[in-house]
Amino acid sequence: MSSTFAIILTGILVAAACASLGCFLILRRMAMLADAISHAILPGLVAGYFIAQGPSLLAGFFGAALAGLITVGLVELLKNTQRVGGESAIGIVFPAMFALGTFLVSKYYADVHLDADAVLYGNIEFVGFDHWYLGETDLGPQSLWIMGGLCLINLIFISVFYKELKLATFDAGLAATLGFSPILIHYGLMAVVSITTVGAFTAVGAILVVALMIVPAATAYLLTDRLPWMIGLAIAAGAIAAVAGFGLAFMLNGSVAGAIATITGVEFGLALLFSPKQGLVARARRLARQRIQFAADTLLVHLLQHEGSPEAAHESTIGHLQSELKWNNKFAQRVLDLAQRRSLVRCQGQQLELTTSGRERSQQVLQLGRV
């Protein structure tokens, strides 16, 4: 297997494993938890070094995973006191855990090189050279086995407990009423998130894991309001970012992890701008349409109020309306075009008059109190 293919495949597997869980973190408003775990694993890393009496991938992994689970437990414990909110609890716990790890390193291993890159963080550019051997048999890049296993675990977890996860995420009260335990489901999800986060660190590094767990899920959240589609789109966005990021890094001779994280940001920016329902462009268009519609309703009410009065000939002219309602020529023409397309008004030269439909619409507007 070529090094290039190993890097790309590793990135895709990391994206699939992280983004699928990231959807639930986004929906539960716990996006910062992945970042918290990345800071809080240091005590576990030190514990793994101590138990193994030296650098050990397996000991470092389990130590860091345990530290991640402890972090989740402490965050939940603080939240349950109802004295601090979720984000505040995360902000309290992970600096404390990170400080504890820093203290342990400085106190007991100040003269030892604790190679975080080799033990835990990894580097995606070199995944093709870090092989897993079973005796004399070369099983291929270690990162592919780790991330393949994590992808399988996450797929099984989400598939088996999809109904429970969905209920506990959107309506914990209903889940409890139906006999599911929201607390148990939550801790199960947090355990899988912790293991996935720590496992992925060994392959691609902390920053990329946080980016692939949160940003593709946030991108998918802007594109759909259905959970199955959100999970699929999040995985697809992460996979595209992995492939495009590698291509960008290759062209610019830069960091692969940095390029992938950058592409996830670009994807989110595009979704934020052009999402059909939640994008800024779509929102601006909706607001513009609403403004035109409100102006058209104002026009109809104005014509109705002066219909049949001595002032009707003057009040119903286009020029007078522009002056009285403070509309410029372009805006007034758009309002008039909308009213005419919907057969609400007729234009007789410079004079406007309501149609039957326009009269009914203006009366409805007055009843509803919209203008």
Short mmCIF file of C-alpha atoms in Angstrom, two decimals:
data_model
loop_
_atom_site.label_atom_id
_atom_site.label_comp_id
_atom_site.label_asym_id
_atom_site.label_seq_id
_atom_site.Cartn_x
_atom_site.Cartn_y
_atom_site.Cartn_z
CA MET A 1 0.00 0.00 0.00
CA SER A 2 1.39 3.38 -0.99
CA SER A 3 1.95 6.10 1.59
CA THR A 4 -0.38 8.47 -0.29
CA PHE A 5 -3.25 6.00 -0.24
CA ALA A 6 -2.66 5.25 3.45
CA ILE A 7 -2.83 8.98 4.32
CA ILE A 8 -6.04 9.56 2.35
CA LEU A 9 -7.74 6.41 3.65
CA THR A 10 -6.75 7.25 7.22
CA GLY A 11 -8.21 10.73 6.84
CA ILE A 12 -11.48 9.31 5.48
CA LEU A 13 -11.74 6.77 8.31
CA VAL A 14 -11.05 9.44 10.94
CA ALA A 15 -13.67 11.68 9.35
CA ALA A 16 -16.26 8.88 9.35
CA ALA A 17 -15.57 7.84 12.93
CA CYS A 18 -15.51 11.38 14.33
CA ALA A 19 -18.21 13.11 12.26
CA SER A 20 -20.84 10.44 12.96
CA LEU A 21 -20.51 11.02 16.71
CA GLY A 22 -20.03 14.75 16.27
CA CYS A 23 -23.63 15.04 15.02
CA PHE A 24 -24.91 14.02 18.45
CA LEU A 25 -22.50 16.40 20.19
CA ILE A 26 -23.74 19.26 18.01
CA LEU A 27 -27.39 18.43 18.68
CA ARG A 28 -26.72 18.12 22.41
CA ARG A 29 -24.80 21.42 22.39
CA MET A 30 -21.66 19.71 23.67
CA ALA A 31 -19.33 20.56 20.81
CA MET A 32 -16.55 21.70 23.12
CA LEU A 33 -16.38 18.30 24.81
CA ALA A 34 -14.02 16.93 22.15
CA ASP A 35 -11.67 19.84 22.76
CA ALA A 36 -11.96 19.29 26.51
CA ILE A 37 -10.96 15.64 26.17
CA SER A 38 -7.94 16.64 24.08
CA HIS A 39 -6.72 18.81 26.97
CA ALA A 40 -7.68 16.45 29.76
CA ILE A 41 -5.87 13.30 28.57
CA LEU A 42 -2.43 14.36 29.80
CA PRO A 43 -2.81 12.73 33.27
CA GLY A 44 -3.84 9.51 31.56
CA LEU A 45 -0.83 9.71 29.28
CA VAL A 46 1.45 10.09 32.28
CA ALA A 47 -0.29 7.18 34.02
CA GLY A 48 0.20 5.00 30.96
CA TYR A 49 3.90 5.88 30.87
CA PHE A 50 4.21 5.05 34.58
CA ILE A 51 2.43 1.69 34.31
CA ALA A 52 4.38 0.61 31.23
CA GLN A 53 7.64 2.01 32.64
CA GLY A 54 8.25 3.76 29.32
CA PRO A 55 6.58 4.80 26.09
CA SER A 56 3.79 2.40 25.13
CA LEU A 57 1.05 2.94 22.61
CA LEU A 58 -1.36 0.53 24.30
CA ALA A 59 -0.79 1.86 27.83
CA GLY A 60 -0.97 5.45 26.63
CA PHE A 61 -4.20 4.74 24.78
CA PHE A 62 -5.97 3.15 27.74
CA GLY A 63 -4.64 5.76 30.17
CA ALA A 64 -5.82 8.59 27.95
CA ALA A 65 -9.19 6.92 27.34
CA LEU A 66 -9.67 6.55 31.09
CA ALA A 67 -8.79 10.22 31.58
CA GLY A 68 -11.35 11.13 28.94
CA LEU A 69 -14.05 9.14 30.72
CA ILE A 70 -13.13 10.76 34.04
CA THR A 71 -13.42 14.16 32.37
CA VAL A 72 -16.90 13.32 31.09
CA GLY A 73 -17.93 12.09 34.53
CA LEU A 74 -16.68 15.21 36.26
CA VAL A 75 -18.42 17.46 33.75
CA GLU A 76 -21.70 15.64 34.31
CA LEU A 77 -21.22 15.77 38.08
CA LEU A 78 -20.81 19.54 37.98
CA LYS A 79 -23.79 19.95 35.65
CA ASN A 80 -25.99 17.88 37.95
CA THR A 81 -25.31 20.25 40.84
CA GLN A 82 -27.25 22.84 38.78
CA ARG A 83 -24.79 25.47 39.95
CA VAL A 84 -22.99 25.78 36.61
CA GLY A 85 -24.04 25.21 33.00
CA GLY A 86 -22.64 22.65 30.58
CA GLU A 87 -20.09 24.92 28.89
CA SER A 88 -18.98 26.28 32.26
CA ALA A 89 -18.51 22.75 33.61
CA ILE A 90 -16.33 21.84 30.64
CA GLY A 91 -14.32 25.03 31.13
CA ILE A 92 -13.73 24.14 34.77
CA VAL A 93 -12.80 20.48 34.35
CA PHE A 94 -10.42 20.35 31.42
CA PRO A 95 -8.00 23.08 32.62
CA ALA A 96 -7.86 21.29 35.97
CA MET A 97 -7.10 17.95 34.32
CA PHE A 98 -4.53 19.49 32.04
CA ALA A 99 -2.89 21.28 34.97
CA LEU A 100 -2.75 18.00 36.89
CA GLY A 101 -1.01 16.32 33.98
CA THR A 102 1.46 19.18 33.65
CA PHE A 103 2.24 18.97 37.37
CA LEU A 104 2.83 15.21 37.21
CA VAL A 105 5.16 15.56 34.22
CA SER A 106 7.17 18.38 35.81
CA LYS A 107 7.34 16.62 39.19
CA TYR A 108 8.16 13.04 38.27
CA TYR A 109 9.31 13.03 34.63
CA ALA A 110 11.09 16.33 34.17
CA ASP A 111 14.22 14.50 32.98
CA VAL A 112 12.34 12.08 30.72
CA HIS A 113 11.29 12.73 27.16
CA LEU A 114 7.62 11.79 27.12
CA ASP A 115 7.10 11.49 23.39
CA ALA A 116 3.47 12.53 22.99
CA ASP A 117 3.70 12.31 19.20
CA ALA A 118 4.81 8.69 19.26
CA VAL A 119 2.57 7.57 22.10
CA LEU A 120 -0.64 9.43 21.46
CA TYR A 121 -0.84 12.31 19.02
CA GLY A 122 0.68 10.86 15.88
CA ASN A 123 1.22 12.57 12.55
CA ILE A 124 -0.92 11.81 9.54
CA GLU A 125 1.95 12.39 7.10
CA PHE A 126 3.77 9.35 8.50
CA VAL A 127 0.92 6.86 8.91
CA GLY A 128 2.16 4.89 5.93
CA PHE A 129 5.45 4.15 7.69
CA ASP A 130 4.03 3.06 11.07
CA HIS A 131 3.11 -0.57 10.42
CA TRP A 132 1.58 -3.13 12.69
CA TYR A 133 3.40 -6.45 12.89
CA LEU A 134 2.00 -9.74 14.14
CA GLY A 135 5.10 -11.77 14.67
CA GLU A 136 6.88 -11.55 11.33
CA THR A 137 3.71 -10.65 9.44
CA ASP A 138 3.28 -7.07 8.25
CA LEU A 139 -0.40 -6.19 8.66
CA GLY A 140 -0.07 -2.75 7.11
CA PRO A 141 -0.38 0.77 8.55
CA GLN A 142 -1.35 0.71 12.21
CA SER A 143 -3.60 3.77 11.86
CA LEU A 144 -5.84 1.96 9.37
CA TRP A 145 -6.47 -0.85 11.82
CA ILE A 146 -7.17 1.56 14.67
CA MET A 147 -9.49 3.81 12.70
CA GLY A 148 -11.13 0.92 10.88
CA GLY A 149 -11.92 -0.67 14.24
CA LEU A 150 -13.26 2.61 15.64
CA CYS A 151 -15.43 3.15 12.56
CA LEU A 152 -16.88 -0.33 12.98
CA ILE A 153 -17.52 0.23 16.70
CA ASN A 154 -19.24 3.56 16.04
CA LEU A 155 -21.32 2.15 13.20
CA ILE A 156 -22.52 -0.72 15.38
CA PHE A 157 -23.17 1.61 18.33
CA ILE A 158 -25.22 4.10 16.29
CA SER A 159 -27.09 1.37 14.39
CA VAL A 160 -28.02 -0.65 17.47
CA PHE A 161 -28.91 2.31 19.69
CA TYR A 162 -30.14 4.73 17.02
CA LYS A 163 -33.69 4.97 18.37
CA GLU A 164 -32.47 5.46 21.93
CA LEU A 165 -29.86 8.03 20.92
CA LYS A 166 -32.40 9.98 18.87
CA LEU A 167 -35.00 10.03 21.65
CA ALA A 168 -32.51 10.93 24.38
CA THR A 169 -31.01 13.69 22.23
CA PHE A 170 -34.25 15.40 21.21
CA ASP A 171 -36.54 14.58 24.15
CA ALA A 172 -34.94 13.02 27.22
CA GLY A 173 -38.25 13.18 29.08
CA LEU A 174 -40.04 11.12 26.45
CA ALA A 175 -37.16 8.64 26.39
CA ALA A 176 -37.49 8.15 30.15
CA THR A 177 -41.27 7.76 29.84
CA LEU A 178 -40.81 5.04 27.22
CA GLY A 179 -38.48 3.12 29.52
CA PHE A 180 -35.08 4.23 28.19
CA SER A 181 -32.46 5.62 30.54
CA PRO A 182 -31.23 9.00 29.20
CA ILE A 183 -28.35 8.96 31.68
CA LEU A 184 -27.17 5.51 30.60
CA ILE A 185 -27.49 6.47 26.93
CA HIS A 186 -25.59 9.69 27.56
CA TYR A 187 -22.71 7.96 29.31
CA GLY A 188 -22.58 5.31 26.62
CA LEU A 189 -22.29 8.01 23.97
CA MET A 190 -19.66 9.89 25.95
CA ALA A 191 -17.64 6.70 26.42
CA VAL A 192 -17.62 6.06 22.67
CA VAL A 193 -16.72 9.71 22.02
CA SER A 194 -13.80 9.49 24.47
CA ILE A 195 -12.44 6.27 22.98
CA THR A 196 -12.84 7.57 19.42
CA THR A 197 -11.16 10.87 20.24
CA VAL A 198 -8.18 9.29 21.94
CA GLY A 199 -7.86 6.54 19.32
CA ALA A 200 -7.92 9.02 16.48
CA PHE A 201 -5.22 11.09 18.18
CA THR A 202 -2.79 8.27 17.58
CA ALA A 203 -3.34 8.61 13.85
CA VAL A 204 -3.83 12.24 12.99
CA GLY A 205 -3.26 14.55 15.97
CA ALA A 206 -5.43 16.55 18.32
CA ILE A 207 -6.32 19.54 16.19
CA LEU A 208 -7.49 17.47 13.24
CA VAL A 209 -9.58 15.18 15.44
CA VAL A 210 -11.43 18.13 16.98
CA ALA A 211 -11.92 19.67 13.54
CA LEU A 212 -13.29 16.45 12.01
CA MET A 213 -15.55 15.71 14.96
CA ILE A 214 -17.21 19.13 15.10
CA VAL A 215 -16.96 21.06 11.83
CA PRO A 216 -18.43 18.48 9.38
CA ALA A 217 -21.28 17.85 11.80
CA ALA A 218 -21.92 21.60 12.10
CA THR A 219 -21.85 21.84 8.30
CA ALA A 220 -24.40 19.04 7.96
CA TYR A 221 -26.57 20.69 10.63
CA LEU A 222 -26.92 23.71 8.34
CA LEU A 223 -27.89 21.56 5.36
CA THR A 224 -30.63 19.33 6.73
CA ASP A 225 -33.06 18.91 9.61
CA ARG A 226 -33.20 15.11 9.44
CA LEU A 227 -30.82 13.12 11.63
CA PRO A 228 -30.02 10.27 9.18
CA TRP A 229 -29.22 12.80 6.45
CA MET A 230 -27.19 14.86 8.92
CA ILE A 231 -25.01 11.88 9.82
CA GLY A 232 -24.51 10.94 6.17
CA LEU A 233 -23.72 14.51 5.10
CA ALA A 234 -21.31 14.96 8.01
CA ILE A 235 -19.38 11.83 7.03
CA ALA A 236 -19.37 12.92 3.38
CA ALA A 237 -18.16 16.43 4.26
CA GLY A 238 -15.36 14.99 6.40
CA ALA A 239 -14.31 12.53 3.68
CA ILE A 240 -14.28 15.26 1.03
CA ALA A 241 -12.20 17.44 3.33
CA ALA A 242 -9.71 14.59 3.84
CA VAL A 243 -9.23 14.05 0.10
CA ALA A 244 -9.25 17.73 -0.87
CA GLY A 245 -7.03 18.64 2.07
CA PHE A 246 -4.41 16.11 1.04
CA GLY A 247 -4.49 17.44 -2.53
CA LEU A 248 -4.11 21.01 -1.28
CA ALA A 249 -1.22 20.10 1.01
CA PHE A 250 0.48 18.21 -1.82
CA MET A 251 0.20 21.18 -4.18
CA LEU A 252 1.40 23.70 -1.60
CA ASN A 253 3.90 21.39 0.12
CA GLY A 254 2.23 22.13 3.46
CA SER A 255 0.77 20.35 6.46
CA VAL A 256 -1.79 17.71 5.55
CA ALA A 257 -3.61 18.01 8.87
CA GLY A 258 -3.70 21.79 8.59
CA ALA A 259 -5.00 21.62 5.02
CA ILE A 260 -7.75 19.15 5.95
CA ALA A 261 -8.84 21.31 8.89
CA THR A 262 -8.83 24.33 6.59
CA ILE A 263 -11.05 22.57 4.05
CA THR A 264 -13.56 21.70 6.80
CA GLY A 265 -13.70 25.41 7.62
CA VAL A 266 -14.24 26.27 3.95
CA GLU A 267 -17.07 23.72 3.75
CA PHE A 268 -18.72 25.21 6.81
CA GLY A 269 -18.37 28.71 5.37
CA LEU A 270 -20.01 27.64 2.11
CA ALA A 271 -22.86 25.95 3.99
CA LEU A 272 -23.30 29.02 6.18
CA LEU A 273 -23.61 31.17 3.09
CA PHE A 274 -25.53 28.96 0.68
CA SER A 275 -27.56 26.48 2.72
CA PRO A 276 -31.05 26.36 1.13
CA LYS A 277 -32.85 26.91 4.43
CA GLN A 278 -30.38 28.24 6.98
CA GLY A 279 -27.76 29.96 4.81
CA LEU A 280 -27.17 33.68 5.05
CA VAL A 281 -27.96 34.16 1.36
CA ALA A 282 -31.27 32.28 1.67
CA ARG A 283 -32.09 34.24 4.80
CA ALA A 284 -31.37 37.55 3.09
CA ARG A 285 -33.60 36.52 0.17
CA ARG A 286 -36.40 35.53 2.54
CA LEU A 287 -36.14 38.84 4.37
CA ALA A 288 -36.20 40.71 1.07
CA ARG A 289 -39.30 38.78 -0.04
CA GLN A 290 -40.98 39.43 3.30
CA ARG A 291 -40.18 43.12 3.02
CA ILE A 292 -41.70 43.28 -0.46
CA GLN A 293 -44.76 41.32 0.71
CA PHE A 294 -45.26 43.64 3.68
CA ALA A 295 -44.93 46.66 1.41
CA ALA A 296 -47.48 45.16 -1.00
CA ASP A 297 -49.91 44.62 1.91
CA THR A 298 -49.34 48.23 2.97
CA LEU A 299 -50.16 49.35 -0.56
CA LEU A 300 -53.41 47.34 -0.60
CA VAL A 301 -54.55 48.73 2.76
CA HIS A 302 -53.75 52.27 1.65
CA LEU A 303 -55.81 51.87 -1.52
CA LEU A 304 -58.70 50.29 0.40
CA GLN A 305 -58.83 53.08 2.96
CA HIS A 306 -59.07 55.75 0.26
CA GLU A 307 -61.26 53.78 -2.13
CA GLY A 308 -64.38 55.76 -3.02
CA SER A 309 -63.26 58.87 -1.12
CA PRO A 310 -62.81 62.34 -2.66
CA GLU A 311 -59.07 61.99 -2.19
CA ALA A 312 -58.86 58.65 -4.04
CA ALA A 313 -57.76 60.19 -7.32
CA HIS A 314 -54.80 61.84 -5.62
CA GLU A 315 -53.99 59.22 -2.97
CA SER A 316 -53.94 56.33 -5.44
CA THR A 317 -51.36 57.65 -7.87
CA ILE A 318 -47.99 55.95 -8.10
CA GLY A 319 -46.07 59.16 -7.57
CA HIS A 320 -48.01 60.06 -4.42
CA LEU A 321 -47.51 56.59 -2.95
CA GLN A 322 -43.76 56.79 -3.48
CA SER A 323 -43.65 60.16 -1.74
CA GLU A 324 -45.96 59.25 1.16
CA LEU A 325 -44.54 55.77 1.85
CA LYS A 326 -40.90 56.86 1.31
CA TRP A 327 -40.26 54.31 -1.44
CA ASN A 328 -37.61 54.83 -4.08
CA ASN A 329 -38.45 54.15 -7.72
CA LYS A 330 -36.83 50.71 -7.83
CA PHE A 331 -38.48 49.45 -4.65
CA ALA A 332 -41.87 50.88 -5.63
CA GLN A 333 -41.67 49.13 -8.99
CA ARG A 334 -40.89 45.78 -7.31
CA VAL A 335 -43.87 46.19 -4.98
CA LEU A 336 -46.14 47.12 -7.87
CA ASP A 337 -44.90 44.21 -9.98
CA LEU A 338 -45.65 41.76 -7.15
CA ALA A 339 -49.16 43.15 -6.66
CA GLN A 340 -49.89 42.99 -10.38
CA ARG A 341 -48.48 39.45 -10.78
CA ARG A 342 -50.89 38.30 -8.08
CA SER A 343 -53.77 40.23 -9.67
CA LEU A 344 -54.25 42.37 -6.58
CA VAL A 345 -54.18 45.78 -8.28
CA ARG A 346 -54.80 47.25 -11.70
CA CYS A 347 -52.84 50.13 -13.13
CA GLN A 348 -54.75 52.68 -15.22
CA GLY A 349 -52.00 55.04 -16.36
CA GLN A 350 -50.67 56.51 -13.09
CA GLN A 351 -53.79 55.49 -11.19
CA LEU A 352 -54.00 52.31 -9.10
CA GLU A 353 -57.16 50.48 -8.11
CA LEU A 354 -57.87 47.29 -6.23
CA THR A 355 -59.12 44.14 -7.90
CA THR A 356 -61.62 41.90 -6.15
CA SER A 357 -58.76 39.69 -4.96
CA GLY A 358 -56.84 42.75 -3.78
CA ARG A 359 -59.83 44.02 -1.83
CA GLU A 360 -60.24 40.65 -0.10
CA ARG A 361 -56.54 40.49 0.67
CA SER A 362 -56.46 44.01 2.15
CA GLN A 363 -59.45 43.17 4.39
CA GLN A 364 -57.68 40.02 5.60
CA VAL A 365 -54.57 42.05 6.39
CA LEU A 366 -56.61 44.55 8.42
CA GLN A 367 -58.30 41.73 10.33
CA LEU A 368 -54.97 40.15 11.15
CA GLY A 369 -53.49 43.51 12.15
CA ARG A 370 -50.36 43.06 10.00
CA VAL A 371 -50.07 46.73 9.03
#
